[in-house]
Amino acid sequence: MLQTSTLGLAGLLLAAGPALAQAAAPSPAASGNPFIKTKYTADPAALVQGNLVYLYTGHDEAPAPQERYVMHEWLCFSSPDMVTWTEHPVPLKVSDFAWAKDDAWASQVIARNGKFYWYAAVEHGTVPGKAIGVAVADNPAGPFKDARGSALVTNDMTKAASISWDDIDPTVIIDKGGQAYLFWGNTACYYAKLKPNMTELDGPIQTVSGLPRYTEAPWVHEHNGWYYLSYATEFPEKIAYAMSRSLAGPWQYKGILNELAGNSNTNHQAIIDFKGKSYFIYHNGGLDVHGGSFRRSVCADYLQYNADGTLQRVRMTTEGVRAAK
């Protein structure tokens, strides 16, 4: 448990959140997990650009004791070492998508041809259910603007699940041949190719098979010739993963990667390589006494590969990671 003095400081910082978002300011050196202590942050995605890591998160804004998702914007932080983080002005809000209603849910940013594309899940304003939008910027810290003026994916385009929230949690990867793929979904994992402009689907929406007990939160990454599709499984959620030589599959299920994320029912991951280390970035509810499933906080620990390419289970720690050099 955190000491009273630390809790008091965290509370003041959280209360000052909107003011802090107006200008980039370095956060104090992380003293462990969770490593973002100024706001409640959830659903992390990360992008390496040169000597910096950009972290993109949702913003849990529900005041205690409310137990519901209150999320209207996304946040952006950057770090040269995975320990010292700078918060940037709010780069994207639900209101930046004129066709969207609310719910700044999970997202991911990817770079292509000098631009940065942000794929985000929101509640559609006129088509019932969740949808995926695309925003674009010239800088990884934004500001971002709607790249289409309409949703890329709406709930009436997907039929493998009967729920209204199956079109969430987008993740994007570009293969070695330059083909971009979008993966997403709740209870069903969908994927489709993207056109080179990164704002249109290029072909039919397909469903991934070979992912036992798939719930949500896909993340796809490549390492040493293998593609890895990690995802949240069951509920409360753990993270499992599968491997393939091709983004089109077949995918081989390999088991659990990350256990329950403390007192958070959800589990959402980003995986990156940076300065010779591999990192598993996730959220839990461990920031302070009010933390939990609706006031989550981003953490990072190391990811280890076995000689055959399989992944070792993530060891979640309170210490977090050391400064990368």
Short mmCIF file of C-alpha atoms in Angstrom, two decimals:
data_model
loop_
_atom_site.label_atom_id
_atom_site.label_comp_id
_atom_site.label_asym_id
_atom_site.label_seq_id
_atom_site.Cartn_x
_atom_site.Cartn_y
_atom_site.Cartn_z
CA MET A 1 0.00 0.00 0.00
CA LEU A 2 1.24 3.52 -0.77
CA GLN A 3 2.18 5.80 2.09
CA THR A 4 -0.27 8.55 3.02
CA SER A 5 2.06 11.27 1.76
CA THR A 6 2.31 9.59 -1.64
CA LEU A 7 -1.46 9.24 -1.83
CA GLY A 8 -1.88 12.90 -1.06
CA LEU A 9 0.51 13.86 -3.84
CA ALA A 10 -1.20 11.51 -6.30
CA GLY A 11 -4.57 12.99 -5.41
CA LEU A 12 -3.33 16.54 -6.03
CA LEU A 13 -1.80 15.53 -9.34
CA LEU A 14 -5.00 13.80 -10.46
CA ALA A 15 -7.07 16.81 -9.51
CA ALA A 16 -4.72 19.02 -11.54
CA GLY A 17 -4.95 16.76 -14.60
CA PRO A 18 -6.70 19.14 -17.05
CA ALA A 19 -4.19 21.89 -16.33
CA LEU A 20 -1.24 19.54 -16.83
CA ALA A 21 -2.56 18.56 -20.26
CA GLN A 22 -2.20 22.10 -21.60
CA ALA A 23 1.57 21.97 -21.91
CA ALA A 24 4.19 19.27 -22.20
CA ALA A 25 5.87 18.72 -18.84
CA PRO A 26 8.22 16.00 -17.61
CA SER A 27 6.75 13.62 -15.07
CA PRO A 28 8.88 12.69 -12.05
CA ALA A 29 11.22 9.75 -12.58
CA ALA A 30 9.14 6.62 -12.22
CA SER A 31 9.44 4.89 -8.87
CA GLY A 32 7.89 1.67 -10.17
CA ASN A 33 4.58 0.41 -11.48
CA PRO A 34 2.24 2.04 -12.32
CA PHE A 35 4.64 4.47 -13.98
CA ILE A 36 2.15 7.18 -15.04
CA LYS A 37 1.07 8.75 -11.78
CA THR A 38 -0.54 12.03 -12.87
CA LYS A 39 -3.74 10.57 -14.33
CA TYR A 40 -5.58 7.28 -14.59
CA THR A 41 -4.47 5.68 -17.86
CA ALA A 42 -5.74 2.57 -19.62
CA ASP A 43 -5.48 0.47 -22.79
CA PRO A 44 -1.86 1.32 -23.61
CA ALA A 45 -0.39 1.37 -27.10
CA ALA A 46 3.21 2.28 -27.84
CA LEU A 47 5.22 3.39 -30.87
CA VAL A 48 9.01 3.60 -31.15
CA GLN A 49 10.30 6.53 -33.16
CA GLY A 50 14.07 6.87 -33.15
CA ASN A 51 15.29 7.35 -29.60
CA LEU A 52 11.82 7.95 -28.17
CA VAL A 53 8.89 5.77 -27.17
CA TYR A 54 5.46 7.32 -27.59
CA LEU A 55 2.80 5.96 -25.26
CA TYR A 56 -0.87 6.39 -26.15
CA THR A 57 -3.54 5.65 -23.56
CA GLY A 58 -7.18 6.04 -22.77
CA HIS A 59 -8.07 8.34 -19.89
CA ASP A 60 -10.25 6.91 -17.11
CA GLU A 61 -12.13 9.88 -15.70
CA ALA A 62 -14.81 8.28 -13.50
CA PRO A 63 -14.64 9.88 -10.04
CA ALA A 64 -14.66 7.51 -7.08
CA PRO A 65 -16.85 5.78 -6.06
CA GLN A 66 -18.44 5.51 -9.55
CA GLU A 67 -17.94 2.10 -11.13
CA ARG A 68 -18.36 2.73 -14.86
CA TYR A 69 -16.26 3.74 -17.84
CA VAL A 70 -16.00 7.51 -18.29
CA MET A 71 -13.60 8.11 -21.18
CA HIS A 72 -13.73 11.13 -23.52
CA GLU A 73 -10.14 11.59 -24.72
CA TRP A 74 -6.82 9.90 -25.32
CA LEU A 75 -3.46 10.88 -23.83
CA CYS A 76 0.10 10.88 -25.18
CA PHE A 77 3.40 10.59 -23.32
CA SER A 78 6.96 10.17 -24.58
CA SER A 79 10.16 8.85 -23.04
CA PRO A 80 13.81 8.44 -24.02
CA ASP A 81 14.35 5.65 -21.49
CA MET A 82 11.00 4.06 -20.44
CA VAL A 83 11.39 5.72 -17.03
CA THR A 84 11.23 9.51 -17.48
CA TRP A 85 7.97 10.43 -19.21
CA THR A 86 6.80 13.71 -20.74
CA GLU A 87 3.08 14.34 -21.07
CA HIS A 88 1.99 16.12 -24.25
CA PRO A 89 -1.16 18.19 -24.82
CA VAL A 90 -4.26 16.05 -25.38
CA PRO A 91 -3.76 14.83 -28.98
CA LEU A 92 -7.21 13.40 -29.75
CA LYS A 93 -10.73 13.51 -28.30
CA VAL A 94 -13.94 11.72 -29.19
CA SER A 95 -15.35 15.09 -30.28
CA ASP A 96 -12.67 15.22 -33.01
CA PHE A 97 -14.75 12.55 -34.77
CA ALA A 98 -17.91 14.50 -35.65
CA TRP A 99 -19.80 11.25 -36.34
CA ALA A 100 -18.97 9.71 -32.94
CA LYS A 101 -20.99 9.92 -29.73
CA ASP A 102 -18.62 9.05 -26.88
CA ASP A 103 -16.32 6.39 -25.33
CA ALA A 104 -12.63 6.91 -26.06
CA TRP A 105 -11.78 3.22 -25.90
CA ALA A 106 -8.64 1.33 -26.91
CA SER A 107 -6.51 2.59 -29.79
CA GLN A 108 -3.17 2.32 -31.56
CA VAL A 109 -0.92 4.66 -33.57
CA ILE A 110 1.29 3.53 -36.45
CA ALA A 111 3.70 5.42 -38.70
CA ARG A 112 3.70 5.30 -42.49
CA ASN A 113 5.18 7.55 -45.18
CA GLY A 114 5.97 10.36 -42.77
CA LYS A 115 2.50 10.46 -41.24
CA PHE A 116 1.00 8.94 -38.12
CA TYR A 117 -2.34 7.12 -38.19
CA TRP A 118 -4.42 6.66 -35.04
CA TYR A 119 -7.03 3.88 -35.04
CA ALA A 120 -9.52 4.33 -32.21
CA ALA A 121 -12.68 2.66 -30.93
CA VAL A 122 -15.68 4.89 -30.15
CA GLU A 123 -19.47 4.74 -29.91
CA HIS A 124 -21.01 5.71 -33.26
CA GLY A 125 -23.48 8.55 -33.27
CA THR A 126 -25.98 7.11 -35.76
CA VAL A 127 -25.04 3.49 -36.48
CA PRO A 128 -25.85 1.54 -33.29
CA GLY A 129 -22.78 0.07 -31.63
CA LYS A 130 -19.07 0.63 -31.45
CA ALA A 131 -17.03 1.73 -34.45
CA ILE A 132 -13.41 2.32 -35.45
CA GLY A 133 -12.21 5.69 -36.66
CA VAL A 134 -8.88 6.84 -38.12
CA ALA A 135 -7.12 10.10 -37.30
CA VAL A 136 -3.92 11.41 -38.85
CA ALA A 137 -1.10 13.75 -37.86
CA ASP A 138 2.30 14.90 -39.09
CA ASN A 139 3.81 14.45 -35.64
CA PRO A 140 3.55 11.42 -33.32
CA ALA A 141 2.40 13.72 -30.50
CA GLY A 142 -0.31 15.28 -32.64
CA PRO A 143 -2.57 17.08 -32.84
CA PHE A 144 -4.55 14.48 -34.77
CA LYS A 145 -7.58 15.08 -36.97
CA ASP A 146 -10.19 12.77 -38.47
CA ALA A 147 -8.66 11.30 -41.64
CA ARG A 148 -11.95 10.22 -43.26
CA GLY A 149 -14.89 12.18 -41.89
CA SER A 150 -16.59 8.83 -41.32
CA ALA A 151 -15.94 5.54 -39.52
CA LEU A 152 -13.61 2.97 -41.05
CA VAL A 153 -15.56 0.08 -39.47
CA THR A 154 -19.14 0.11 -38.15
CA ASN A 155 -21.09 -2.57 -36.34
CA ASP A 156 -23.27 -3.39 -39.34
CA MET A 157 -20.15 -4.49 -41.27
CA THR A 158 -19.29 -7.41 -38.96
CA LYS A 159 -21.50 -10.46 -38.43
CA ALA A 160 -19.43 -13.05 -36.51
CA ALA A 161 -20.67 -11.72 -33.15
CA SER A 162 -24.20 -10.58 -32.33
CA ILE A 163 -23.16 -8.01 -29.72
CA SER A 164 -22.99 -4.26 -30.43
CA TRP A 165 -19.47 -3.85 -29.06
CA ASP A 166 -17.52 -6.33 -31.19
CA ASP A 167 -15.86 -3.56 -33.22
CA ILE A 168 -13.33 -2.37 -30.65
CA ASP A 169 -9.62 -2.60 -29.79
CA PRO A 170 -7.95 -1.96 -33.16
CA THR A 171 -4.33 -2.96 -33.68
CA VAL A 172 -2.37 -2.36 -36.89
CA ILE A 173 0.81 -3.86 -38.30
CA ILE A 174 2.67 -3.49 -41.60
CA ASP A 175 4.33 -6.67 -42.86
CA LYS A 176 7.75 -6.88 -44.48
CA GLY A 177 6.19 -6.57 -47.91
CA GLY A 178 4.54 -3.27 -47.01
CA GLN A 179 1.00 -4.63 -46.61
CA ALA A 180 -0.87 -3.13 -43.66
CA TYR A 181 -3.35 -5.20 -41.66
CA LEU A 182 -6.00 -4.12 -39.16
CA PHE A 183 -7.03 -6.55 -36.41
CA TRP A 184 -9.83 -5.86 -33.91
CA GLY A 185 -12.82 -7.31 -32.09
CA ASN A 186 -14.61 -8.51 -28.97
CA THR A 187 -15.66 -12.20 -28.76
CA ALA A 188 -14.71 -12.45 -32.45
CA CYS A 189 -11.27 -11.43 -33.73
CA TYR A 190 -11.56 -9.74 -37.13
CA TYR A 191 -8.87 -8.71 -39.57
CA ALA A 192 -8.66 -6.97 -42.93
CA LYS A 193 -6.02 -5.53 -45.21
CA LEU A 194 -5.64 -1.76 -45.44
CA LYS A 195 -4.98 0.20 -48.61
CA PRO A 196 -1.65 2.07 -48.80
CA ASN A 197 -3.46 5.28 -47.79
CA MET A 198 -4.16 3.59 -44.41
CA THR A 199 -7.70 4.98 -44.34
CA GLU A 200 -9.62 2.35 -46.36
CA LEU A 201 -10.09 -1.40 -46.10
CA ASP A 202 -8.58 -3.34 -48.99
CA GLY A 203 -10.71 -6.46 -49.32
CA PRO A 204 -13.14 -8.41 -47.16
CA ILE A 205 -13.28 -8.53 -43.38
CA GLN A 206 -12.21 -11.98 -42.19
CA THR A 207 -12.28 -13.77 -38.85
CA VAL A 208 -9.18 -15.19 -37.14
CA SER A 209 -9.39 -18.81 -36.06
CA GLY A 210 -7.18 -20.68 -33.59
CA LEU A 211 -7.59 -18.30 -30.65
CA PRO A 212 -9.22 -20.26 -27.80
CA ARG A 213 -11.43 -18.29 -25.40
CA TYR A 214 -10.79 -15.03 -27.23
CA THR A 215 -12.32 -12.02 -25.49
CA GLU A 216 -10.77 -8.79 -26.85
CA ALA A 217 -7.63 -6.61 -26.97
CA PRO A 218 -5.62 -8.08 -29.86
CA TRP A 219 -2.07 -6.83 -30.33
CA VAL A 220 0.06 -8.05 -33.24
CA HIS A 221 3.83 -7.74 -33.39
CA GLU A 222 6.77 -9.34 -35.22
CA HIS A 223 10.03 -10.68 -33.80
CA ASN A 224 12.73 -12.70 -35.57
CA GLY A 225 10.47 -13.87 -38.38
CA TRP A 226 7.49 -14.78 -36.19
CA TYR A 227 4.22 -12.91 -35.89
CA TYR A 228 2.61 -12.88 -32.46
CA LEU A 229 -1.08 -12.26 -31.81
CA SER A 230 -1.66 -11.63 -28.11
CA TYR A 231 -5.15 -11.08 -26.74
CA ALA A 232 -7.28 -10.85 -23.62
CA THR A 233 -8.89 -14.17 -22.72
CA GLU A 234 -11.83 -15.01 -20.44
CA PHE A 235 -13.10 -12.57 -17.79
CA PRO A 236 -11.57 -11.31 -15.56
CA GLU A 237 -8.97 -11.17 -18.28
CA LYS A 238 -5.57 -12.76 -18.70
CA ILE A 239 -3.43 -12.29 -21.82
CA ALA A 240 -2.85 -15.31 -24.07
CA TYR A 241 -0.97 -15.50 -27.36
CA ALA A 242 -0.59 -17.36 -30.64
CA MET A 243 2.20 -17.48 -33.23
CA SER A 244 2.31 -17.64 -37.01
CA ARG A 245 4.71 -17.20 -39.91
CA SER A 246 1.99 -15.23 -41.74
CA LEU A 247 -0.44 -12.52 -40.70
CA ALA A 248 -3.11 -14.44 -42.61
CA GLY A 249 -2.48 -17.45 -40.33
CA PRO A 250 -2.75 -20.22 -39.45
CA TRP A 251 -2.20 -19.20 -35.83
CA GLN A 252 -0.88 -21.67 -33.27
CA TYR A 253 -2.11 -21.09 -29.73
CA LYS A 254 0.76 -21.05 -27.22
CA GLY A 255 -0.89 -20.33 -23.87
CA ILE A 256 -1.04 -17.65 -21.19
CA LEU A 257 1.36 -14.72 -21.39
CA ASN A 258 0.14 -12.47 -18.56
CA GLU A 259 -1.98 -13.35 -15.53
CA LEU A 260 -4.83 -11.33 -14.03
CA ALA A 261 -3.87 -7.65 -13.80
CA GLY A 262 -4.38 -7.21 -10.09
CA ASN A 263 -7.67 -5.55 -9.25
CA SER A 264 -8.54 -4.67 -12.87
CA ASN A 265 -11.05 -6.95 -14.59
CA THR A 266 -9.61 -5.97 -17.99
CA ASN A 267 -6.11 -6.64 -19.28
CA HIS A 268 -4.73 -4.79 -22.30
CA GLN A 269 -1.19 -4.97 -23.69
CA ALA A 270 1.30 -3.31 -25.98
CA ILE A 271 4.56 -5.01 -26.94
CA ILE A 272 7.63 -3.17 -28.26
CA ASP A 273 11.39 -3.52 -28.69
CA PHE A 274 13.41 -0.51 -27.58
CA LYS A 275 17.16 -0.05 -27.13
CA GLY A 276 17.88 -3.76 -27.02
CA LYS A 277 15.08 -4.78 -24.65
CA SER A 278 11.55 -6.09 -25.18
CA TYR A 279 8.74 -4.58 -23.14
CA PHE A 280 5.25 -5.67 -22.13
CA ILE A 281 3.12 -2.61 -21.36
CA TYR A 282 -0.25 -3.15 -19.66
CA HIS A 283 -2.62 -1.65 -17.13
CA ASN A 284 -3.79 -2.54 -13.64
CA GLY A 285 -5.78 -0.73 -10.95
CA GLY A 286 -2.81 -0.09 -8.69
CA LEU A 287 -2.27 3.68 -8.67
CA ASP A 288 -3.94 4.48 -5.34
CA VAL A 289 -6.79 3.41 -3.07
CA HIS A 290 -9.34 4.51 -5.69
CA GLY A 291 -7.73 2.49 -8.50
CA GLY A 292 -9.58 -0.43 -10.02
CA SER A 293 -11.36 -1.63 -13.14
CA PHE A 294 -12.63 1.86 -14.01
CA ARG A 295 -9.60 3.85 -12.79
CA ARG A 296 -6.70 1.98 -14.34
CA SER A 297 -3.00 2.77 -14.62
CA VAL A 298 -0.29 1.82 -17.10
CA CYS A 299 2.65 -0.41 -16.09
CA ALA A 300 5.65 -1.91 -17.89
CA ASP A 301 7.73 -5.02 -17.37
CA TYR A 302 10.21 -6.93 -19.50
CA LEU A 303 9.20 -9.49 -22.12
CA GLN A 304 11.46 -12.50 -22.61
CA TYR A 305 11.71 -14.80 -25.65
CA ASN A 306 12.73 -18.44 -25.54
CA ALA A 307 15.21 -19.87 -28.06
CA ASP A 308 12.36 -21.42 -30.09
CA GLY A 309 10.55 -18.08 -30.35
CA THR A 310 7.92 -18.79 -27.72
CA LEU A 311 7.33 -16.24 -24.98
CA GLN A 312 7.99 -16.56 -21.29
CA ARG A 313 5.19 -15.53 -18.96
CA VAL A 314 5.42 -11.89 -18.01
CA ARG A 315 6.60 -11.30 -14.47
CA MET A 316 4.52 -8.36 -13.24
CA THR A 317 6.44 -6.28 -10.73
CA THR A 318 5.96 -3.21 -8.56
CA GLU A 319 9.53 -2.14 -9.36
CA GLY A 320 8.91 -1.81 -13.08
CA VAL A 321 11.73 -1.44 -15.60
CA ARG A 322 15.13 0.22 -15.38
CA ALA A 323 16.12 3.19 -17.49
CA ALA A 324 17.03 2.09 -21.02
CA LYS A 325 20.35 3.35 -22.37
#
